[in-house]
């Protein structure tokens, strides 16, 4: 058995507290470091942190076999780490901590380790495989004279490994930038993540090895319909991504305005059913980054990219916009606009028409007229709306309160501004869902009232119908929810929120097969935010009795709550994975000690009692309380 002290040290590292005492404490490599007056050596280093997934379950199944597998894995780690100019610092419990001279050495080591471990266990039963999660970060490291190491380099690497899949690797943005194109691997951007006890958000990338072409034969040319190795395929209709515009105003406070302009252009383009328009969440993962349009083509699967800049001075706005072919990088169209701020909505419409007119599949004038929106009567209200939406998207308690304050100002200036009421309802819903306001029932009622006001003011507003669909689902009026979702989709068929909402509705109505397809379509529209809709796909797959696929879908959620753990416990119970089911049950009861399967299932929106019975029986089979 493992010594208690080793386990305690591992727990400290995972929680970001306390130092890590190195078992190999000699200085590592020819780093340049600073020796403080306290004898601490500070240096920039690449840190690899690894942890065995499901180690407790494996120990329960067969303690001797689990310890043997752990020893074997430690040997692989040691060999591959040292082969890449690194050194293993600690092997507390089922974890491994190593430090490297270079980021590329750490990443190459991680790739080699996962490849060798997978080969060693390729013939082992699935439930007996010991797979490691690995995280790599390039950051500050502090080493004391006694060999103890700590600092952000260790803490962030430990957080990153929790974001990896079993057998997978995640790295920070610092590592991604440091390795450049020197690593033969595919990097998938997961966006910025907030980690406990880490002040600033960390950009996270998932990496996987990319097959290299044979040296004896040339690599085949990629087909026209492919976006490149490791990327998304190109759809049959024109696909477009609008990247965040550069704020040239010289005032960071105007960042919200540049972002709001882009968000509105995405919304307007999304109304054209002939286009596939990538959603805001995925487009904004490129904010603040210098990227090649070919990379955007590969990662998002788009034919065209829109780039631009915004300069606002007083009441004047200057926009520079380019439409770029993502394959060649050539400019298809470009224009500079210099207008009064009061003309901004007209300018956005003009931009949208110009972009669409350049692409295949143009709209006729009748549809274009149908898609025109109702502008606010006072542009100051529109300005407050833009700022409020940006704070809403940040999703913190403070930003939620700020968003509500800004939206209230927009409503005060223009009491007939439908979008302001709709976004206030959305922000109140966010507050209720995340526990920012209590009681939840009162907050939800206020949200519903604001949706109703918005619909009365403008029955053609997409946000109003999307939110009214949510209200109808929550009150078990599924037929009316379908009406509002269909109306919204007719106006904006490219909005991934509406597409995913359609999939969710179909699952509640007893058609999970079609529901799963709609959720997958939403993921295609918003690939970098797939984790936010993983539970919708998992619920549909569970309804189809495809429990292994459902379990993998639920595992994609980055911030699982007791409902996710209950779903995973149910999947494991149906798959006969009793020990793993018990782990998830324990997680449910830790977060919600009074959990009741019956009460939980009653709150679900299923139309058919048979669907509720299916869920409840699986939960009880897993061992969750009645």
Coordinates of C-alpha atoms in Angstrom, one line a residue:
X1 CA 0.0 0.0 0.0
X2 CA 1.1 3.6 -0.5
X3 CA 2.4 5.5 2.4
X4 CA 0.1 8.2 3.8
X5 CA 2.8 10.8 3.5
X6 CA 3.2 10.3 -0.2
X7 CA -0.5 10.6 -0.7
X8 CA -0.6 13.8 1.4
X9 CA 2.1 15.4 -0.7
X10 CA 0.2 14.5 -3.9
X11 CA -3.0 16.0 -2.5
X12 CA -1.1 19.2 -1.7
X13 CA 0.2 19.5 -5.3
X14 CA -3.2 18.8 -6.8
X15 CA -4.8 21.5 -4.7
X16 CA -2.1 24.0 -5.4
X17 CA -0.9 24.2 -1.8
X18 CA 2.5 23.3 -0.4
X19 CA 5.8 22.4 -1.9
X20 CA 6.8 19.2 -3.7
X21 CA 9.9 17.6 -2.2
X22 CA 12.0 16.2 -5.0
X23 CA 13.3 12.6 -4.8
X24 CA 16.0 13.7 -7.3
X25 CA 16.9 17.1 -6.0
X26 CA 20.1 17.8 -8.0
X27 CA 20.0 20.9 -10.2
X28 CA 18.5 20.1 -13.6
X29 CA 20.3 21.1 -16.7
X30 CA 22.1 24.3 -17.6
X31 CA 19.3 26.7 -16.8
X32 CA 20.0 30.3 -15.9
X33 CA 18.5 31.0 -12.5
X34 CA 18.4 33.7 -9.9
X35 CA 19.5 32.9 -6.3
X36 CA 17.5 35.0 -3.8
X37 CA 18.8 36.1 -0.4
X38 CA 16.8 33.3 1.1
X39 CA 18.6 30.6 -0.9
X40 CA 15.7 30.1 -3.3
X41 CA 16.5 29.6 -7.0
X42 CA 14.0 31.1 -9.5
X43 CA 14.0 29.9 -13.1
X44 CA 11.7 29.5 -16.1
X45 CA 11.1 25.8 -16.7
X46 CA 8.8 23.4 -18.5
X47 CA 6.9 21.2 -16.0
X48 CA 5.1 17.9 -16.7
X49 CA 2.5 16.8 -14.2
X50 CA 0.8 13.4 -14.6
X51 CA -1.8 11.4 -12.6
X52 CA -3.3 8.0 -13.1
X53 CA -7.0 8.1 -14.0
X54 CA -9.2 5.8 -11.8
X55 CA -6.3 4.6 -9.7
X56 CA -8.5 4.0 -6.6
X57 CA -10.8 1.8 -8.7
X58 CA -7.9 -0.2 -10.1
X59 CA -6.5 -0.7 -6.6
X60 CA -9.9 -2.1 -5.4
X61 CA -10.1 -4.5 -8.4
X62 CA -6.6 -5.9 -8.0
X63 CA -4.1 -4.2 -5.7
X64 CA -1.1 -6.3 -6.8
X65 CA -1.8 -5.8 -10.5
X66 CA -2.3 -2.0 -10.0
X67 CA 1.0 -1.6 -8.1
X68 CA 2.8 -3.6 -10.8
X69 CA 1.3 -1.4 -13.6
X70 CA 2.2 1.7 -11.6
X71 CA 5.8 0.6 -11.3
X72 CA 6.0 -0.2 -15.0
X73 CA 4.5 3.2 -15.9
X74 CA 7.1 4.9 -13.6
X75 CA 9.8 3.2 -15.6
X76 CA 8.4 4.5 -18.8
X77 CA 8.2 8.0 -17.4
X78 CA 11.7 8.0 -16.2
X79 CA 13.2 6.7 -19.5
X80 CA 11.2 9.1 -21.7
X81 CA 11.8 12.1 -19.5
X82 CA 15.5 11.6 -19.3
X83 CA 15.7 11.0 -23.1
X84 CA 14.3 14.5 -23.6
X85 CA 16.7 16.3 -21.2
X86 CA 14.4 16.2 -18.3
X87 CA 14.4 14.8 -14.8
X88 CA 11.7 13.2 -12.7
X89 CA 11.3 15.3 -9.5
X90 CA 8.6 13.4 -7.6
X91 CA 6.5 10.3 -7.9
X92 CA 4.1 10.7 -4.9
X93 CA 1.2 8.3 -4.9
X94 CA 0.0 7.7 -8.5
X95 CA 1.4 11.0 -9.8
X96 CA 4.6 12.0 -11.6
X97 CA 6.2 15.4 -11.7
X98 CA 9.1 16.2 -14.0
X99 CA 11.0 19.3 -15.1
X100 CA 12.6 20.0 -18.5
X101 CA 15.1 22.4 -20.1
X102 CA 12.7 23.1 -23.0
X103 CA 9.0 23.1 -23.6
X104 CA 9.5 21.0 -26.7
X105 CA 11.4 18.4 -24.6
X106 CA 8.4 18.2 -22.2
X107 CA 5.9 17.8 -25.0
X108 CA 7.9 15.2 -26.9
X109 CA 8.3 13.3 -23.7
X110 CA 4.6 13.4 -23.0
X111 CA 3.7 12.2 -26.5
X112 CA 6.3 9.4 -26.3
X113 CA 5.0 8.3 -22.8
X114 CA 1.4 8.1 -23.9
X115 CA 2.3 6.2 -27.0
X116 CA 4.4 3.6 -25.1
X117 CA 1.9 3.2 -22.3
X118 CA -0.9 2.6 -24.9
X119 CA 1.2 0.0 -26.6
X120 CA 2.0 -1.8 -23.4
X121 CA -1.7 -2.1 -22.5
X122 CA -3.2 -2.7 -25.9
X123 CA -4.1 -6.3 -25.0
X124 CA -5.3 -5.6 -21.5
X125 CA -9.1 -5.5 -20.7
X126 CA -10.5 -2.0 -20.9
X127 CA -11.5 -1.8 -17.2
X128 CA -8.0 -2.9 -16.1
X129 CA -6.0 -0.3 -18.1
X130 CA -4.0 2.3 -16.2
X131 CA -4.1 5.5 -18.2
X132 CA -2.5 8.8 -17.2
X133 CA -3.6 12.3 -17.7
X134 CA -0.7 14.6 -18.5
X135 CA -0.4 18.4 -18.3
X136 CA 2.5 20.6 -19.4
X137 CA 3.2 24.2 -18.5
X138 CA 6.1 26.6 -19.1
X139 CA 6.3 28.9 -16.1
X140 CA 8.2 30.1 -13.0
X141 CA 9.7 27.5 -10.8
X142 CA 11.3 28.0 -7.4
X143 CA 13.8 25.5 -6.0
X144 CA 15.0 25.6 -2.4
X145 CA 18.5 24.3 -1.4
X146 CA 16.9 21.1 0.0
X147 CA 15.4 20.2 -3.4
X148 CA 11.9 21.4 -2.7
X149 CA 10.2 22.9 -5.8
X150 CA 7.0 24.9 -6.0
X151 CA 5.5 27.9 -7.8
X152 CA 3.1 28.5 -10.7
X153 CA 5.0 26.2 -12.9
X154 CA 4.0 23.3 -10.7
X155 CA 0.6 24.4 -9.8
X156 CA -0.6 25.2 -13.3
X157 CA 0.8 22.0 -14.7
X158 CA -1.1 20.1 -12.0
X159 CA -4.3 21.9 -12.9
X160 CA -3.8 21.2 -16.6
X161 CA -3.5 17.5 -16.2
X162 CA -7.0 17.4 -14.7
X163 CA -8.3 18.8 -18.0
X164 CA -6.8 16.0 -20.0
X165 CA -8.6 12.8 -21.0
X166 CA -7.3 9.5 -19.7
X167 CA -4.4 8.8 -22.0
X168 CA -4.4 12.4 -23.2
X169 CA -2.3 15.5 -22.9
X170 CA -3.1 19.2 -22.3
X171 CA -0.7 22.1 -22.4
X172 CA -0.9 25.8 -21.6
X173 CA -0.8 28.6 -24.2
X174 CA 2.8 29.4 -23.1
X175 CA 3.9 25.9 -24.1
X176 CA 2.0 26.2 -27.4
X177 CA 3.7 29.4 -28.3
X178 CA 7.1 28.1 -27.2
X179 CA 7.0 24.9 -29.3
X180 CA 5.8 26.7 -32.4
X181 CA 5.9 24.3 -35.4
X182 CA 8.7 22.1 -34.0
X183 CA 6.3 19.5 -32.7
X184 CA 4.6 17.0 -35.0
X185 CA 1.2 17.1 -33.3
X186 CA -2.3 18.6 -33.6
X187 CA -3.2 21.3 -31.2
X188 CA -6.9 21.9 -30.4
X189 CA -7.6 25.2 -28.6
X190 CA -10.0 24.7 -25.6
X191 CA -10.0 28.4 -24.8
X192 CA -9.2 30.2 -21.5
X193 CA -9.9 28.3 -18.3
X194 CA -10.1 29.6 -14.7
X195 CA -8.3 27.4 -12.2
X196 CA -8.7 27.4 -8.5
X197 CA -6.1 29.5 -6.7
X198 CA -4.6 30.7 -10.0
X199 CA -5.2 34.4 -10.5
X200 CA -5.2 34.7 -14.3
X201 CA -7.1 32.5 -16.8
X202 CA -4.9 30.0 -18.6
X203 CA -5.3 29.2 -22.3
X204 CA -5.5 25.4 -22.7
X205 CA -4.7 23.2 -25.7
X206 CA -5.4 19.5 -26.2
X207 CA -2.6 17.8 -28.2
X208 CA -2.4 14.6 -30.1
X209 CA 0.3 13.1 -32.4
X210 CA 0.0 13.8 -36.1
X211 CA 1.0 10.9 -38.4
X212 CA 4.1 11.7 -40.5
X213 CA 4.2 10.8 -44.1
X214 CA 6.4 7.9 -45.2
X215 CA 9.9 9.0 -46.2
X216 CA 9.8 6.6 -49.2
X217 CA 6.6 8.0 -50.8
X218 CA 5.3 11.5 -51.2
X219 CA 2.3 12.6 -49.1
X220 CA -1.0 12.5 -51.1
X221 CA -2.5 15.9 -51.9
X222 CA -5.5 16.8 -49.6
X223 CA -8.8 16.6 -51.4
X224 CA -10.6 19.8 -52.0
X225 CA -13.3 19.0 -49.4
X226 CA -10.7 18.5 -46.7
X227 CA -9.5 21.2 -44.3
X228 CA -6.2 19.5 -43.6
X229 CA -4.7 17.0 -41.2
X230 CA -6.5 17.0 -37.9
X231 CA -9.0 19.7 -38.9
X232 CA -12.7 19.9 -39.6
X233 CA -14.0 19.0 -43.0
X234 CA -15.4 21.8 -45.2
X235 CA -19.2 21.8 -45.6
X236 CA -20.9 21.8 -49.0
X237 CA -22.1 25.4 -48.5
X238 CA -19.9 28.5 -47.9
X239 CA -18.6 28.5 -44.4
X240 CA -17.3 31.7 -42.8
X241 CA -15.7 32.8 -39.5
X242 CA -15.6 36.4 -38.3
X243 CA -12.5 36.9 -36.2
X244 CA -12.4 39.5 -33.3
X245 CA -11.6 43.0 -34.7
X246 CA -8.6 44.9 -33.5
X247 CA -9.4 47.9 -31.3
X248 CA -7.4 50.8 -32.6
X249 CA -9.1 53.4 -30.4
X250 CA -6.2 53.6 -28.0
X251 CA -8.7 53.1 -25.2
X252 CA -9.0 49.7 -23.6
X253 CA -12.5 50.6 -22.4
X254 CA -13.6 50.6 -26.1
X255 CA -12.8 46.9 -26.4
X256 CA -16.4 46.1 -25.7
X257 CA -17.4 48.2 -28.7
X258 CA -15.1 46.3 -31.1
X259 CA -16.3 43.0 -29.7
X260 CA -19.9 44.0 -29.9
X261 CA -19.6 45.0 -33.6
X262 CA -18.2 41.6 -34.4
X263 CA -20.9 39.8 -32.5
X264 CA -23.6 41.7 -34.3
X265 CA -22.0 40.9 -37.7
X266 CA -21.9 37.2 -36.8
X267 CA -25.6 37.4 -35.8
X268 CA -26.6 39.1 -39.0
X269 CA -24.6 36.7 -41.2
X270 CA -26.1 33.8 -39.3
X271 CA -29.6 34.8 -40.6
X272 CA -28.6 33.6 -44.1
X273 CA -29.6 30.0 -44.4
X274 CA -27.2 29.5 -47.4
X275 CA -24.2 30.1 -45.2
X276 CA -22.6 28.1 -42.4
X277 CA -21.4 30.8 -39.9
X278 CA -19.2 29.8 -37.0
X279 CA -20.5 31.0 -33.6
X280 CA -19.1 33.7 -31.5
X281 CA -17.6 31.4 -28.8
X282 CA -15.3 29.7 -31.3
X283 CA -14.4 32.8 -33.2
X284 CA -13.4 34.6 -30.0
X285 CA -10.9 32.0 -29.0
X286 CA -8.6 33.8 -31.5
X287 CA -8.9 37.1 -29.7
X288 CA -5.5 38.7 -29.1
X289 CA -3.7 36.1 -31.1
X290 CA -1.8 36.4 -34.4
X291 CA -3.1 33.5 -36.5
X292 CA -2.9 32.4 -40.1
X293 CA -6.1 32.1 -41.9
X294 CA -5.0 28.6 -43.0
X295 CA -5.0 27.6 -39.3
X296 CA -8.5 29.0 -38.9
X297 CA -9.5 27.0 -42.0
X298 CA -8.1 23.8 -40.5
X299 CA -9.4 24.3 -37.0
X300 CA -12.9 25.6 -37.8
X301 CA -13.5 24.1 -41.3
X302 CA -14.3 27.4 -43.1
X303 CA -13.8 28.6 -46.6
X304 CA -13.6 32.3 -45.7
X305 CA -12.4 34.5 -42.8
X306 CA -13.4 38.0 -42.0
X307 CA -10.8 40.2 -40.4
X308 CA -10.9 43.9 -39.4
X309 CA -10.2 46.8 -37.1
X310 CA -12.3 49.4 -35.3
X311 CA -11.4 52.9 -34.3
X312 CA -13.8 55.0 -32.4
X313 CA -13.2 58.7 -31.6
X314 CA -16.0 60.7 -30.2
X315 CA -19.0 60.2 -32.4
X316 CA -17.0 58.9 -35.4
X317 CA -16.4 55.2 -36.1
X318 CA -13.9 53.9 -38.7
X319 CA -14.1 50.2 -39.7
X320 CA -11.6 48.4 -41.9
X321 CA -12.8 45.0 -43.0
X322 CA -11.4 42.3 -45.3
X323 CA -12.9 39.0 -46.5
X324 CA -10.1 36.5 -47.0
X325 CA -10.0 33.1 -48.8
X326 CA -8.8 30.7 -46.1
X327 CA -7.0 28.4 -48.5
X328 CA -4.8 30.9 -50.3
X329 CA -4.9 33.8 -47.8
X330 CA -5.8 36.2 -50.7
X331 CA -8.2 39.1 -50.1
X332 CA -11.5 38.5 -51.8
X333 CA -13.0 41.8 -50.8
X334 CA -12.1 44.7 -48.5
X335 CA -13.4 48.1 -47.6
X336 CA -12.9 51.0 -45.2
X337 CA -15.9 52.8 -43.7
X338 CA -15.9 56.2 -41.9
X339 CA -19.3 57.0 -40.3
X340 CA -21.1 58.6 -37.5
X341 CA -21.8 56.3 -34.6
X342 CA -25.6 56.9 -35.1
X343 CA -25.2 55.1 -38.5
X344 CA -23.6 52.0 -37.0
X345 CA -26.6 49.7 -37.5
X346 CA -27.0 50.8 -41.1
X347 CA -23.2 50.2 -41.5
X348 CA -23.5 46.7 -40.1
X349 CA -26.3 45.8 -42.6
X350 CA -24.2 47.2 -45.4
X351 CA -21.2 45.1 -44.3
X352 CA -23.3 42.0 -44.2
X353 CA -24.8 42.6 -47.6
X354 CA -21.3 43.2 -49.1
X355 CA -19.9 40.0 -47.6
X356 CA -22.9 37.9 -48.8
X357 CA -22.9 39.4 -52.3
X358 CA -19.3 38.2 -52.6
X359 CA -20.1 34.6 -51.7
X360 CA -21.9 31.9 -53.6
X361 CA -25.6 31.5 -52.8
X362 CA -26.9 35.1 -52.7
X363 CA -30.2 35.9 -51.1
X364 CA -33.1 37.5 -53.0
X365 CA -34.3 40.9 -52.0
X366 CA -37.5 39.6 -50.4
X367 CA -35.6 37.4 -47.9
X368 CA -33.2 40.2 -47.2
X369 CA -36.1 42.5 -46.4
X370 CA -37.6 39.8 -44.1
X371 CA -34.4 39.6 -42.1
X372 CA -34.1 43.3 -41.3
X373 CA -34.2 43.9 -37.6
X374 CA -35.9 46.6 -35.5
X375 CA -33.3 49.2 -34.3
X376 CA -33.4 51.0 -31.0
X377 CA -34.7 54.6 -31.0
X378 CA -31.7 55.9 -29.1
X379 CA -28.1 54.8 -30.0
X380 CA -27.0 55.4 -26.4
X381 CA -29.2 52.4 -25.5
X382 CA -27.5 50.3 -28.2
X383 CA -24.1 51.3 -26.7
X384 CA -25.2 50.1 -23.3
X385 CA -26.5 46.9 -24.8
X386 CA -23.1 46.1 -26.4
X387 CA -21.3 46.6 -23.1
X388 CA -23.9 44.6 -21.2
X389 CA -23.5 41.6 -23.6
X390 CA -19.8 41.6 -23.1
X391 CA -20.1 41.4 -19.3
X392 CA -22.8 38.7 -19.7
X393 CA -20.4 36.5 -21.7
X394 CA -17.7 36.7 -19.0
X395 CA -20.1 34.9 -16.7
X396 CA -18.7 35.9 -13.3
X397 CA -20.9 37.1 -10.4
X398 CA -19.4 40.6 -10.7
X399 CA -19.9 40.7 -14.5
X400 CA -23.4 39.5 -14.2
X401 CA -24.3 42.3 -11.9
X402 CA -22.5 44.8 -14.1
X403 CA -24.4 43.5 -17.2
X404 CA -27.8 43.9 -15.5
X405 CA -26.9 47.4 -14.5
X406 CA -25.9 48.3 -18.1
X407 CA -29.0 46.6 -19.5
X408 CA -31.2 48.5 -17.1
X409 CA -29.6 51.8 -18.4
X410 CA -30.4 50.7 -21.9
X411 CA -34.0 50.1 -21.0
X412 CA -34.2 53.4 -19.1
X413 CA -33.1 55.3 -22.2
X414 CA -35.3 53.3 -24.6
X415 CA -38.2 51.5 -22.8
X416 CA -39.2 50.0 -26.2
X417 CA -35.8 48.3 -26.9
X418 CA -36.8 44.6 -27.2
X419 CA -33.2 43.3 -27.3
X420 CA -32.3 45.0 -24.0
X421 CA -35.2 43.2 -22.3
X422 CA -34.3 39.9 -24.0
X423 CA -30.6 40.1 -22.8
X424 CA -31.7 41.2 -19.4
X425 CA -33.8 38.0 -19.2
X426 CA -30.8 35.9 -20.4
X427 CA -28.6 37.5 -17.8
X428 CA -31.2 36.9 -15.0
X429 CA -31.3 33.3 -16.2
X430 CA -27.6 33.1 -15.9
X431 CA -27.8 34.5 -12.3
X432 CA -30.4 31.9 -11.3
X433 CA -28.5 29.0 -12.9
X434 CA -25.2 29.9 -11.3
X435 CA -26.6 30.9 -7.9
X436 CA -25.7 34.6 -8.2
X437 CA -29.2 35.6 -7.0
X438 CA -31.6 34.0 -4.6
X439 CA -34.3 32.9 -4.3
X440 CA -34.0 31.2 -7.7
X441 CA -37.8 31.1 -8.2
X442 CA -38.0 34.9 -8.0
X443 CA -35.1 35.5 -10.3
X444 CA -36.6 33.1 -12.9
X445 CA -40.0 34.8 -12.7
X446 CA -38.3 38.1 -13.3
X447 CA -36.5 36.7 -16.3
X448 CA -39.8 35.3 -17.7
X449 CA -41.4 38.7 -17.3
X450 CA -38.6 40.4 -19.3
X451 CA -38.9 37.8 -22.1
X452 CA -42.6 38.5 -22.3
X453 CA -42.0 42.3 -22.5
X454 CA -39.4 41.7 -25.3
X455 CA -41.8 39.6 -27.4
X456 CA -44.6 42.2 -27.1
X457 CA -42.2 44.9 -28.3
X458 CA -40.7 42.8 -31.2
X459 CA -42.1 39.5 -32.2
X460 CA -39.4 39.1 -34.8
X461 CA -36.5 39.1 -32.3
X462 CA -34.5 35.9 -32.2
X463 CA -33.4 36.2 -28.6
X464 CA -37.0 36.7 -27.5
X465 CA -38.1 33.4 -29.0
X466 CA -35.0 31.5 -27.8
X467 CA -35.6 32.5 -24.3
X468 CA -39.3 32.0 -24.4
X469 CA -38.6 28.4 -25.6
X470 CA -36.5 28.0 -22.4
X471 CA -39.4 29.3 -20.3
X472 CA -41.8 26.9 -21.9
X473 CA -39.6 23.9 -21.4
X474 CA -39.1 24.8 -17.7
X475 CA -42.9 25.0 -17.3
X476 CA -43.6 21.7 -19.2
X477 CA -45.2 23.4 -22.2
X478 CA -43.2 21.5 -24.8
X479 CA -45.5 22.1 -27.7
X480 CA -45.3 25.8 -27.2
X481 CA -41.5 25.5 -26.7
X482 CA -41.3 23.9 -30.2
X483 CA -43.2 26.9 -31.7
X484 CA -40.8 29.4 -30.3
X485 CA -37.7 27.3 -31.3
X486 CA -39.0 26.8 -34.8
X487 CA -39.7 30.6 -35.1
X488 CA -36.2 31.5 -33.9
X489 CA -34.5 28.9 -36.2
X490 CA -36.4 30.2 -39.2
X491 CA -34.8 33.6 -38.5
X492 CA -31.4 32.4 -37.6
X493 CA -30.6 28.8 -38.7
X494 CA -26.9 29.2 -37.8
X495 CA -27.2 30.1 -34.2
X496 CA -25.7 27.0 -32.3
X497 CA -27.8 27.9 -29.2
X498 CA -31.0 27.4 -31.2
X499 CA -29.7 24.3 -33.0
X500 CA -28.7 22.7 -29.7
X501 CA -32.0 23.8 -28.2
X502 CA -33.8 21.9 -31.0
X503 CA -31.8 18.8 -30.1
X504 CA -32.6 19.2 -26.4
X505 CA -36.3 19.6 -27.2
X506 CA -36.4 16.5 -29.4
X507 CA -34.8 14.4 -26.6
X508 CA -37.4 15.6 -24.1
X509 CA -40.2 14.8 -26.7
X510 CA -39.0 11.2 -27.0
X511 CA -36.9 11.4 -30.2
X512 CA -33.3 11.2 -28.9
X513 CA -31.9 9.9 -32.2
X514 CA -32.8 13.1 -34.1
X515 CA -32.0 15.1 -31.0
X516 CA -28.4 13.8 -31.0
X517 CA -28.0 14.8 -34.7
X518 CA -29.1 18.4 -33.9
X519 CA -26.7 18.7 -31.0
X520 CA -23.8 17.4 -33.3
X521 CA -24.8 20.1 -35.8
X522 CA -24.5 22.7 -33.0
X523 CA -21.0 21.5 -32.2
X524 CA -20.1 21.9 -35.9
X525 CA -21.2 25.5 -35.8
X526 CA -19.3 26.2 -32.5
X527 CA -16.5 23.6 -32.3
X528 CA -14.5 25.3 -29.6
X529 CA -17.5 25.2 -27.2
X530 CA -18.4 21.6 -27.7
X531 CA -17.9 20.9 -24.0
X532 CA -20.8 23.3 -23.2
X533 CA -23.3 21.1 -25.0
X534 CA -21.7 17.7 -24.1
X535 CA -24.5 16.9 -21.5
X536 CA -27.2 17.5 -24.2
X537 CA -25.5 14.9 -26.4
X538 CA -25.0 12.6 -23.5
X539 CA -28.7 12.7 -22.5
X540 CA -29.7 11.9 -26.1
X541 CA -27.3 9.0 -26.3
X542 CA -28.5 7.7 -22.9
X543 CA -32.0 7.7 -24.3
X544 CA -30.8 5.6 -27.2
X545 CA -29.3 3.1 -24.7
X546 CA -25.8 3.8 -26.1
X547 CA -24.4 4.1 -22.6
X548 CA -20.6 3.9 -23.5
X549 CA -21.0 6.8 -25.9
X550 CA -23.2 8.7 -23.5
X551 CA -20.6 8.3 -20.7
X552 CA -17.8 9.7 -23.0
X553 CA -20.1 12.7 -23.8
X554 CA -20.8 13.5 -20.2
X555 CA -17.1 13.3 -19.4
X556 CA -16.5 16.2 -21.8
X557 CA -18.1 18.7 -19.4
X558 CA -15.3 20.8 -17.9
X559 CA -17.2 21.9 -14.8
X560 CA -19.3 18.8 -13.9
X561 CA -21.9 19.1 -11.2
X562 CA -23.9 16.5 -9.3
X563 CA -26.3 16.0 -12.2
X564 CA -23.4 15.1 -14.5
X565 CA -22.0 12.7 -11.9
X566 CA -25.4 11.1 -11.5
X567 CA -25.7 10.6 -15.3
X568 CA -22.2 9.1 -15.4
X569 CA -23.0 6.8 -12.5
X570 CA -26.2 5.6 -14.4
X571 CA -24.1 4.9 -17.5
X572 CA -21.6 2.9 -15.6
X573 CA -24.3 0.9 -13.9
X574 CA -25.8 0.0 -17.2
X575 CA -22.4 -1.0 -18.5
X576 CA -21.7 -3.2 -15.5
X577 CA -18.9 -1.0 -14.2
X578 CA -19.9 -1.1 -10.6
X579 CA -16.8 0.3 -9.0
X580 CA -16.7 3.3 -11.3
X581 CA -20.4 3.8 -10.7
X582 CA -19.7 4.0 -7.0
X583 CA -17.1 6.6 -7.5
X584 CA -19.6 8.8 -9.3
X585 CA -22.2 8.2 -6.7
X586 CA -19.8 9.4 -4.0
X587 CA -19.2 12.5 -6.1
X588 CA -22.9 13.2 -6.3
X589 CA -23.4 12.8 -2.5
X590 CA -20.4 14.9 -1.7
X591 CA -21.8 17.8 -3.6
X592 CA -25.5 17.2 -2.7
X593 CA -25.9 15.0 0.4
X594 CA -29.7 15.1 0.1
X595 CA -29.8 13.9 -3.5
X596 CA -33.0 11.9 -4.4
X597 CA -33.4 10.1 -7.6
X598 CA -37.1 10.5 -7.7
X599 CA -37.0 14.2 -7.0
X600 CA -34.2 14.7 -9.6
X601 CA -36.2 12.8 -12.3
X602 CA -39.4 14.7 -11.5
X603 CA -37.6 17.9 -12.4
X604 CA -36.6 16.7 -15.9
X605 CA -38.7 17.8 -18.9
X606 CA -39.5 14.5 -20.5
X607 CA -42.9 14.2 -22.0
X608 CA -43.1 10.4 -21.7
X609 CA -43.2 8.7 -18.3
X610 CA -41.2 5.7 -19.8
X611 CA -38.2 8.0 -20.3
X612 CA -38.3 9.2 -16.7
X613 CA -38.6 5.6 -15.5
X614 CA -35.6 4.6 -17.6
X615 CA -33.4 7.4 -16.0
X616 CA -34.7 6.7 -12.4
X617 CA -34.1 2.9 -12.7
X618 CA -30.5 3.4 -13.9
X619 CA -29.8 5.8 -11.0
X620 CA -31.1 3.3 -8.5
X621 CA -29.1 0.6 -10.2
X622 CA -26.0 2.7 -9.6
X623 CA -26.8 3.0 -5.9
X624 CA -28.1 6.5 -5.8
X625 CA -30.7 7.2 -3.0
X626 CA -34.4 6.9 -3.9

